Amino acid sequence: MNTKNLLENRIEFFKPISENVVTFSKRNIPPSLINKSIEIVTVPRPVDLSVNQANVGITIDELLIYKILSKHYKEVLITKIKTKKDLGKLILRKPDLVFSGVKFFYFKNKKVWLNDYLELNNILYIASNKSALLKESNKSRAKKIMQKSNITTAEFFTTGPGEHKNKKAIPLMFPLFIKPITGGDSRGVDKNSIVYNYSSYEKKVLEIKKNQHSRCLVEKYLSGKEYSVGIFKDNITGSIQAMPIEIIVKKNINGHHILDFDIKKNDEEKVIAVLNIKIFNQLSLLAKKSFTALKGKSFGRIDFKMDRLGNPHFIEANLMPGIRKGYFYRSCILNLKINYEEMILKITANGLH
C-alpha cells in the first residue's frame, strides 16, 4: 500500500490519544509481536514544502513507517512535537525507542537537541547525537577531521563575498568547485559551481550568500567518478558494514558531470552497484574510517569523488541520511538485497540495541 492509500485509509483506524499523539487500532493482534514500544516523532511541516527545515535531518513518511513497525512491534505511536511540554510528555511515556529524523527543536528561540535529550533520559534513538551531527553538518569541519585521520580530501578553503579580493588572493589554482559550507541535497550546486576564473568565482560566492545565506566551501575540482557509501554500524558489536554505490550523471550544458540540486530533485541520476573489487574495498575502508572519525552511530552515508587518476577523495558525510528512496536506500538494495520494509526494520532493531 502506498502513502496515498494509507492517508485515505487512516480515518477508519485513527484513534487520538491527545492532540499531538496518534495511534491506530489493531485488529487481531498476533501474539508474536515484539513487546517493545516505539514512538515515531515528527515536527510540524512548513506551509511551503520547498523550504528546507534545518532542524530536520531525515524527512520521514510517518504513516508508512507506522504501518511497517506495527506488523512487528506491540505498541507504535506517531507523535508530533510542537512545544517543550509535548517533549516532556514523550519522556514520561518512556518508549523503548524513538524513531525520528528530527535534529533539534526551537523552544522560545532555544535549541533542544532531540537525541541528546533522549540520551539524558535513557531513551534509545536511531541516529547520531549532537556532537557527531555538528561535525558532519559543517563541510569544512568534516574535511579537517578527515585530514587529521589521514583520509584524502580535496584541497579547500572557505570564503564569503569580498574576502578574497582578486585572483592573486585565491589560495588554490583554478578550476575550483564552490558550494555552501552547510546544507544538504546539493542545494546551491548547479552548472555554475565549477569556476575557471575570478569573475565566475566571485559571482558564485555572492549567489550562495544571497540564496543559501551561507559561507562557501571552495575545493580543488575533482573530475572523476562519484560514489556514495551507505553505512550500518552494529550497536552491540561495533562492527561497521559498508555499502558502496556509484552515481552516474549525464554531462550538463558545460560538459561537466555535476550532481546538482535539480538532478537530485528530479531523480535524473543513475545509481549502480560497484562491481570493481579493488574500488569496492577501497571505498569501504575509507567510508568506515570516515564514519568512525566523525563518531557516527547506527547508520549514515559517506560521499567520495575520484580525481582524474582514479584516487578517491572524501567529499562529505551525512549521519542522518534520507530513508525514503535516496542513496542510502539504494545502497541497501544493491548491496544487501533488502527491500524498503527490511531496511526500516534493520534500522529499528539496531536502534533497540
Tab-separated table of C-alpha atoms in Angstrom:
chain	number	residue	atom	x	y	z
A	1	MET	CA	0.000	0.000	0.000
A	2	ASN	CA	1.474	3.386	-0.938
A	3	THR	CA	1.397	6.569	1.134
A	4	LYS	CA	-1.652	7.932	-0.677
A	5	ASN	CA	-3.667	4.820	0.170
A	6	LEU	CA	-2.510	4.997	3.772
A	7	LEU	CA	-3.736	8.580	4.006
A	8	GLU	CA	-7.077	7.620	2.515
A	9	ASN	CA	-7.497	4.715	4.934
A	10	ARG	CA	-6.169	6.305	8.131
A	11	ILE	CA	-9.576	7.685	9.312
A	12	GLU	CA	-11.024	4.238	9.950
A	13	PHE	CA	-8.155	3.306	12.242
A	14	PHE	CA	-7.426	6.732	13.724
A	15	LYS	CA	-7.703	6.973	17.473
A	16	PRO	CA	-6.298	10.113	19.162
A	17	ILE	CA	-4.501	9.876	22.496
A	18	SER	CA	-4.001	13.637	22.658
A	19	GLU	CA	-3.737	16.494	20.183
A	20	ASN	CA	-0.191	15.592	19.153
A	21	VAL	CA	-0.106	11.826	19.674
A	22	VAL	CA	-1.963	9.403	17.429
A	23	THR	CA	-2.242	5.671	17.205
A	24	PHE	CA	-4.264	3.272	15.086
A	25	SER	CA	-6.389	0.428	16.416
A	26	LYS	CA	-5.024	-3.004	15.574
A	27	ARG	CA	-7.322	-5.845	14.691
A	28	ASN	CA	-6.427	-9.418	15.581
A	29	ILE	CA	-3.057	-8.574	17.123
A	30	PRO	CA	-0.818	-11.594	16.573
A	31	PRO	CA	0.839	-12.937	19.755
A	32	SER	CA	4.222	-12.954	18.039
A	33	LEU	CA	4.594	-9.156	18.089
A	34	ILE	CA	7.775	-7.954	19.782
A	35	ASN	CA	6.990	-6.488	23.205
A	36	LYS	CA	8.531	-3.064	22.618
A	37	SER	CA	7.089	0.457	22.430
A	38	ILE	CA	8.206	2.758	19.620
A	39	GLU	CA	7.282	6.398	19.035
A	40	ILE	CA	7.675	7.916	15.587
A	41	VAL	CA	8.464	11.565	16.329
A	42	THR	CA	7.919	14.419	13.867
A	43	VAL	CA	7.575	18.203	13.891
A	44	PRO	CA	5.011	20.350	12.058
A	45	ARG	CA	5.866	20.735	8.387
A	46	PRO	CA	6.206	24.235	6.919
A	47	VAL	CA	3.383	25.619	4.810
A	48	ASP	CA	5.835	25.994	1.934
A	49	LEU	CA	7.112	22.435	1.423
A	50	SER	CA	10.069	23.704	-0.634
A	51	VAL	CA	11.518	25.354	2.469
A	52	ASN	CA	14.494	23.496	3.919
A	53	GLN	CA	13.851	22.615	7.584
A	54	ALA	CA	17.300	22.961	9.148
A	55	ASN	CA	16.168	21.143	12.291
A	56	VAL	CA	15.090	18.024	10.364
A	57	GLY	CA	17.804	15.656	9.182
A	58	ILE	CA	15.537	12.907	7.843
A	59	THR	CA	12.112	13.645	6.381
A	60	ILE	CA	10.145	10.513	7.153
A	61	ASP	CA	6.860	9.129	5.892
A	62	GLU	CA	5.450	8.513	9.349
A	63	LEU	CA	2.325	6.681	8.181
A	64	LEU	CA	4.281	4.215	6.067
A	65	ILE	CA	6.801	3.608	8.852
A	66	TYR	CA	3.933	3.173	11.304
A	67	LYS	CA	2.404	0.532	9.016
A	68	ILE	CA	5.712	-1.351	8.812
A	69	LEU	CA	6.557	-1.245	12.519
A	70	SER	CA	3.018	-2.133	13.624
A	71	LYS	CA	3.356	-5.500	11.916
A	72	HIS	CA	6.269	-6.373	14.192
A	73	TYR	CA	6.031	-4.373	17.459
A	74	LYS	CA	3.257	-4.269	20.074
A	75	GLU	CA	2.981	-0.531	20.624
A	76	VAL	CA	3.671	2.068	17.939
A	77	LEU	CA	2.682	5.731	18.188
A	78	ILE	CA	3.092	8.786	15.978
A	79	THR	CA	3.965	11.918	17.947
A	80	LYS	CA	4.153	15.478	16.656
A	81	ILE	CA	6.245	17.688	18.921
A	82	LYS	CA	5.153	21.338	18.939
A	83	THR	CA	6.157	22.502	22.413
A	84	LYS	CA	8.566	21.618	25.202
A	85	LYS	CA	5.550	20.273	27.081
A	86	ASP	CA	4.959	17.763	24.273
A	87	LEU	CA	8.584	16.645	24.584
A	88	GLY	CA	8.166	16.284	28.348
A	89	LYS	CA	5.148	14.029	27.842
A	90	LEU	CA	7.180	11.872	25.469
A	91	ILE	CA	9.868	11.478	28.134
A	92	LEU	CA	7.240	10.480	30.721
A	93	ARG	CA	5.862	7.783	28.373
A	94	LYS	CA	9.446	6.460	28.136
A	95	PRO	CA	9.172	4.439	24.912
A	96	ASP	CA	11.765	1.759	24.221
A	97	LEU	CA	12.798	3.592	21.047
A	98	VAL	CA	12.202	6.935	19.347
A	99	PHE	CA	12.225	6.659	15.546
A	100	SER	CA	12.825	10.174	14.283
A	101	GLY	CA	14.735	12.303	11.810
A	102	VAL	CA	14.449	15.461	13.924
A	103	LYS	CA	17.779	17.025	14.895
A	104	PHE	CA	16.584	19.687	17.303
A	105	PHE	CA	13.608	21.794	18.401
A	106	TYR	CA	13.275	25.562	18.778
A	107	PHE	CA	11.636	26.293	22.127
A	108	LYS	CA	11.494	30.051	22.814
A	109	ASN	CA	14.499	30.558	20.495
A	110	LYS	CA	16.471	27.915	22.377
A	111	LYS	CA	17.709	24.735	20.698
A	112	VAL	CA	16.972	21.397	22.329
A	113	TRP	CA	18.739	18.525	20.549
A	114	LEU	CA	16.385	15.554	20.464
A	115	ASN	CA	18.810	12.624	20.596
A	116	ASP	CA	20.923	14.158	23.361
A	117	TYR	CA	17.765	14.881	25.369
A	118	LEU	CA	16.615	11.291	24.883
A	119	GLU	CA	20.038	10.013	25.926
A	120	LEU	CA	19.884	12.048	29.154
A	121	ASN	CA	16.601	10.302	29.908
A	122	ASN	CA	17.830	6.804	28.973
A	123	ILE	CA	15.657	6.507	25.863
A	124	LEU	CA	17.086	4.887	22.740
A	125	TYR	CA	17.053	6.563	19.296
A	126	ILE	CA	18.020	5.608	15.743
A	127	ALA	CA	20.732	8.016	14.561
A	128	SER	CA	23.719	10.063	15.785
A	129	ASN	CA	23.924	12.620	18.582
A	130	LYS	CA	24.567	16.368	18.531
A	131	SER	CA	28.358	16.103	18.694
A	132	ALA	CA	28.571	13.882	15.599
A	133	LEU	CA	25.928	15.837	13.676
A	134	LEU	CA	27.778	19.110	14.255
A	135	LYS	CA	30.967	17.520	12.930
A	136	GLU	CA	29.391	16.484	9.628
A	137	SER	CA	26.991	19.391	9.065
A	138	ASN	CA	29.831	21.864	8.543
A	139	LYS	CA	31.654	20.534	5.477
A	140	SER	CA	34.864	22.398	6.293
A	141	ARG	CA	34.938	20.966	9.822
A	142	ALA	CA	34.299	17.450	8.485
A	143	LYS	CA	37.132	17.757	5.968
A	144	LYS	CA	39.550	18.927	8.669
A	145	ILE	CA	38.626	15.846	10.728
A	146	MET	CA	39.363	13.687	7.684
A	147	GLN	CA	42.751	15.319	7.225
A	148	LYS	CA	43.655	14.580	10.853
A	149	SER	CA	42.625	10.956	10.257
A	150	ASN	CA	44.820	10.708	7.123
A	151	ILE	CA	41.808	10.397	4.830
A	152	THR	CA	42.367	12.141	1.495
A	153	THR	CA	40.075	15.051	0.687
A	154	ALA	CA	40.294	17.757	-1.960
A	155	GLU	CA	42.302	20.859	-1.070
A	156	PHE	CA	39.925	23.579	0.093
A	157	PHE	CA	39.357	26.911	1.768
A	158	THR	CA	36.292	28.792	2.982
A	159	THR	CA	35.174	32.234	1.909
A	160	GLY	CA	32.419	34.791	1.642
A	161	PRO	CA	31.748	37.805	-0.603
A	162	GLY	CA	34.716	40.185	-0.648
A	163	GLU	CA	37.054	38.014	1.435
A	164	HIS	CA	39.376	37.136	-1.474
A	165	LYS	CA	39.507	40.368	-3.424
A	166	ASN	CA	41.344	39.233	-6.557
A	167	LYS	CA	42.808	36.210	-8.333
A	168	LYS	CA	46.134	36.501	-6.500
A	169	ALA	CA	44.334	36.191	-3.165
A	170	ILE	CA	42.841	32.801	-4.122
A	171	PRO	CA	44.989	30.119	-2.393
A	172	LEU	CA	44.252	27.399	-4.979
A	173	MET	CA	44.574	27.210	-8.757
A	174	PHE	CA	41.513	27.117	-10.999
A	175	PRO	CA	39.322	25.194	-11.804
A	176	LEU	CA	37.564	25.235	-8.450
A	177	PHE	CA	34.276	23.835	-7.167
A	178	ILE	CA	32.104	26.085	-4.978
A	179	LYS	CA	29.212	25.045	-2.731
A	180	PRO	CA	27.576	26.138	0.546
A	181	ILE	CA	29.539	25.175	3.644
A	182	THR	CA	26.370	23.783	5.245
A	183	GLY	CA	23.179	22.169	3.954
A	184	GLY	CA	22.315	19.012	2.077
A	185	ASP	CA	20.586	17.799	-1.091
A	186	SER	CA	23.141	19.711	-3.223
A	187	ARG	CA	21.346	22.996	-2.517
A	188	GLY	CA	23.300	25.796	-4.154
A	189	VAL	CA	25.059	23.414	-6.557
A	190	ASP	CA	24.417	23.917	-10.284
A	191	LYS	CA	26.178	24.189	-13.642
A	192	ASN	CA	27.985	27.321	-12.421
A	193	SER	CA	29.574	25.599	-9.420
A	194	ILE	CA	32.741	24.829	-11.401
A	195	VAL	CA	34.621	28.082	-11.943
A	196	TYR	CA	37.614	28.755	-14.187
A	197	ASN	CA	38.277	32.424	-13.480
A	198	TYR	CA	37.918	35.063	-10.790
A	199	SER	CA	34.781	36.734	-12.173
A	200	SER	CA	32.791	33.457	-12.196
A	201	TYR	CA	34.218	32.648	-8.731
A	202	GLU	CA	33.082	35.992	-7.344
A	203	LYS	CA	29.628	35.632	-8.898
A	204	LYS	CA	29.043	32.141	-7.451
A	205	VAL	CA	30.219	33.107	-3.956
A	206	LEU	CA	27.815	36.053	-3.933
A	207	GLU	CA	24.965	33.888	-5.267
A	208	ILE	CA	25.363	31.322	-2.456
A	209	LYS	CA	25.430	34.062	0.169
A	210	LYS	CA	22.275	35.578	-1.284
A	211	ASN	CA	20.288	32.373	-1.883
A	212	GLN	CA	21.571	29.926	0.741
A	213	HIS	CA	22.637	32.521	3.358
A	214	SER	CA	25.827	30.547	3.768
A	215	ARG	CA	29.575	30.871	3.566
A	216	CYS	CA	31.218	28.888	0.796
A	217	LEU	CA	33.431	25.846	0.714
A	218	VAL	CA	35.815	26.155	-2.233
A	219	GLU	CA	37.539	22.932	-3.321
A	220	LYS	CA	40.037	21.906	-5.960
A	221	TYR	CA	37.785	20.473	-8.676
A	222	LEU	CA	37.806	16.680	-8.967
A	223	SER	CA	36.838	15.407	-12.419
A	224	GLY	CA	36.450	11.684	-11.703
A	225	LYS	CA	33.562	9.363	-10.856
A	226	GLU	CA	31.171	9.940	-7.959
A	227	TYR	CA	30.340	7.418	-5.219
A	228	SER	CA	28.294	7.187	-2.062
A	229	VAL	CA	28.751	4.579	0.661
A	230	GLY	CA	25.892	3.596	2.948
A	231	ILE	CA	26.931	2.610	6.473
A	232	PHE	CA	25.381	0.343	9.104
A	233	LYS	CA	27.117	0.198	12.490
A	234	ASP	CA	26.061	-2.608	14.823
A	235	ASN	CA	25.334	-1.008	18.188
A	236	ILE	CA	26.242	-4.212	20.064
A	237	THR	CA	29.415	-5.402	18.375
A	238	GLY	CA	30.579	-2.070	16.956
A	239	SER	CA	31.194	-3.712	13.578
A	240	ILE	CA	30.636	-1.488	10.531
A	241	GLN	CA	29.107	-2.606	7.245
A	242	ALA	CA	29.880	-0.500	4.157
A	243	MET	CA	27.635	-0.426	1.061
A	244	PRO	CA	29.229	1.436	-1.870
A	245	ILE	CA	27.277	2.624	-4.921
A	246	GLU	CA	28.305	4.607	-7.986
A	247	ILE	CA	26.300	7.665	-9.037
A	248	ILE	CA	26.250	8.400	-12.762
A	249	VAL	CA	25.249	11.830	-14.028
A	250	LYS	CA	24.925	12.920	-17.647
A	251	LYS	CA	27.031	15.808	-18.914
A	252	ASN	CA	25.450	19.212	-18.447
A	253	ILE	CA	25.455	22.095	-20.913
A	254	ASN	CA	29.052	22.905	-19.935
A	255	GLY	CA	30.220	19.338	-20.490
A	256	HIS	CA	30.594	18.510	-16.787
A	257	HIS	CA	29.179	15.673	-14.702
A	258	ILE	CA	27.739	17.539	-11.699
A	259	LEU	CA	25.336	16.035	-9.193
A	260	ASP	CA	23.417	19.254	-8.693
A	261	PHE	CA	20.208	20.168	-6.865
A	262	ASP	CA	17.884	19.824	-9.874
A	263	ILE	CA	19.274	16.416	-10.848
A	264	LYS	CA	18.671	15.101	-7.317
A	265	LYS	CA	15.244	16.722	-7.104
A	266	ASN	CA	14.134	15.259	-10.444
A	267	ASP	CA	15.825	11.893	-9.809
A	268	GLU	CA	17.738	12.103	-13.107
A	269	GLU	CA	20.921	10.365	-11.980
A	270	LYS	CA	21.608	6.637	-12.352
A	271	VAL	CA	22.796	4.531	-9.406
A	272	ILE	CA	24.643	1.244	-9.933
A	273	ALA	CA	26.494	-1.336	-7.854
A	274	VAL	CA	30.275	-1.066	-7.529
A	275	LEU	CA	31.496	-4.255	-9.232
A	276	ASN	CA	35.213	-3.483	-9.294
A	277	ILE	CA	36.503	-5.311	-6.193
A	278	LYS	CA	39.509	-3.029	-5.743
A	279	ILE	CA	37.366	0.132	-5.796
A	280	PHE	CA	34.692	-1.547	-3.641
A	281	ASN	CA	37.235	-2.430	-0.948
A	282	GLN	CA	38.957	0.940	-1.174
A	283	LEU	CA	35.704	2.867	-0.735
A	284	SER	CA	34.510	0.542	2.050
A	285	LEU	CA	37.695	1.028	4.067
A	286	LEU	CA	37.673	4.813	3.642
A	287	ALA	CA	33.958	5.076	4.484
A	288	LYS	CA	34.391	3.051	7.687
A	289	LYS	CA	37.351	5.200	8.741
A	290	SER	CA	35.393	8.382	7.948
A	291	PHE	CA	32.316	7.256	9.901
A	292	THR	CA	34.497	6.333	12.876
A	293	ALA	CA	36.391	9.641	12.729
A	294	LEU	CA	33.090	11.534	12.890
A	295	LYS	CA	31.929	9.285	15.785
A	296	GLY	CA	28.788	8.318	13.884
A	297	LYS	CA	26.211	5.985	15.416
A	298	SER	CA	23.952	3.334	13.871
A	299	PHE	CA	23.850	4.401	10.211
A	300	GLY	CA	24.925	7.074	7.778
A	301	ARG	CA	26.333	7.833	4.349
A	302	ILE	CA	29.782	8.960	3.198
A	303	ASP	CA	30.354	10.545	-0.234
A	304	PHE	CA	33.518	10.291	-2.331
A	305	LYS	CA	34.718	11.600	-5.677
A	306	MET	CA	37.654	10.437	-7.753
A	307	ASP	CA	40.329	12.687	-9.161
A	308	ARG	CA	41.390	12.303	-12.806
A	309	LEU	CA	43.754	9.446	-11.817
A	310	GLY	CA	41.015	7.457	-10.067
A	311	ASN	CA	42.033	8.238	-6.473
A	312	PRO	CA	39.040	8.608	-4.093
A	313	HIS	CA	38.631	11.794	-2.054
A	314	PHE	CA	36.239	12.351	0.854
A	315	ILE	CA	33.571	14.884	-0.137
A	316	GLU	CA	31.092	14.977	2.722
A	317	ALA	CA	29.168	12.853	5.214
A	318	ASN	CA	25.537	12.537	6.194
A	319	LEU	CA	24.869	10.970	9.593
A	320	MET	CA	21.124	11.412	9.106
A	321	PRO	CA	20.726	10.150	5.538
A	322	GLY	CA	17.357	10.183	3.841
A	323	ILE	CA	15.481	6.889	4.237
A	324	ARG	CA	12.906	7.313	1.541
A	325	LYS	CA	14.180	6.296	-1.893
A	326	GLY	CA	17.523	8.087	-1.837
A	327	TYR	CA	21.124	6.886	-1.934
A	328	PHE	CA	21.092	5.159	1.449
A	329	TYR	CA	18.059	3.077	0.493
A	330	ARG	CA	19.578	2.249	-2.889
A	331	SER	CA	22.869	1.260	-1.257
A	332	CYS	CA	20.868	-1.239	0.836
A	333	ILE	CA	19.081	-2.664	-2.205
A	334	LEU	CA	22.226	-3.069	-4.290
A	335	ASN	CA	24.482	-4.405	-1.530
A	336	LEU	CA	22.247	-6.232	0.946
A	337	LYS	CA	19.428	-7.168	-1.451
A	338	ILE	CA	16.815	-5.972	1.055
A	339	ASN	CA	13.628	-4.036	0.358
A	340	TYR	CA	12.349	-0.842	1.998
A	341	GLU	CA	10.497	-2.611	4.805
A	342	GLU	CA	13.526	-4.729	5.655
A	343	MET	CA	15.692	-1.601	5.755
A	344	ILE	CA	13.310	0.137	8.194
A	345	LEU	CA	13.244	-2.961	10.410
A	346	LYS	CA	17.027	-3.194	10.354
A	347	ILE	CA	17.365	0.461	11.424
A	348	THR	CA	14.786	-0.122	14.170
A	349	ALA	CA	16.296	-3.344	15.518
A	350	ASN	CA	19.735	-1.759	15.636
A	351	GLY	CA	18.327	1.257	17.464
A	352	LEU	CA	16.744	-1.010	20.089
A	353	HIS	CA	20.179	-2.465	20.861
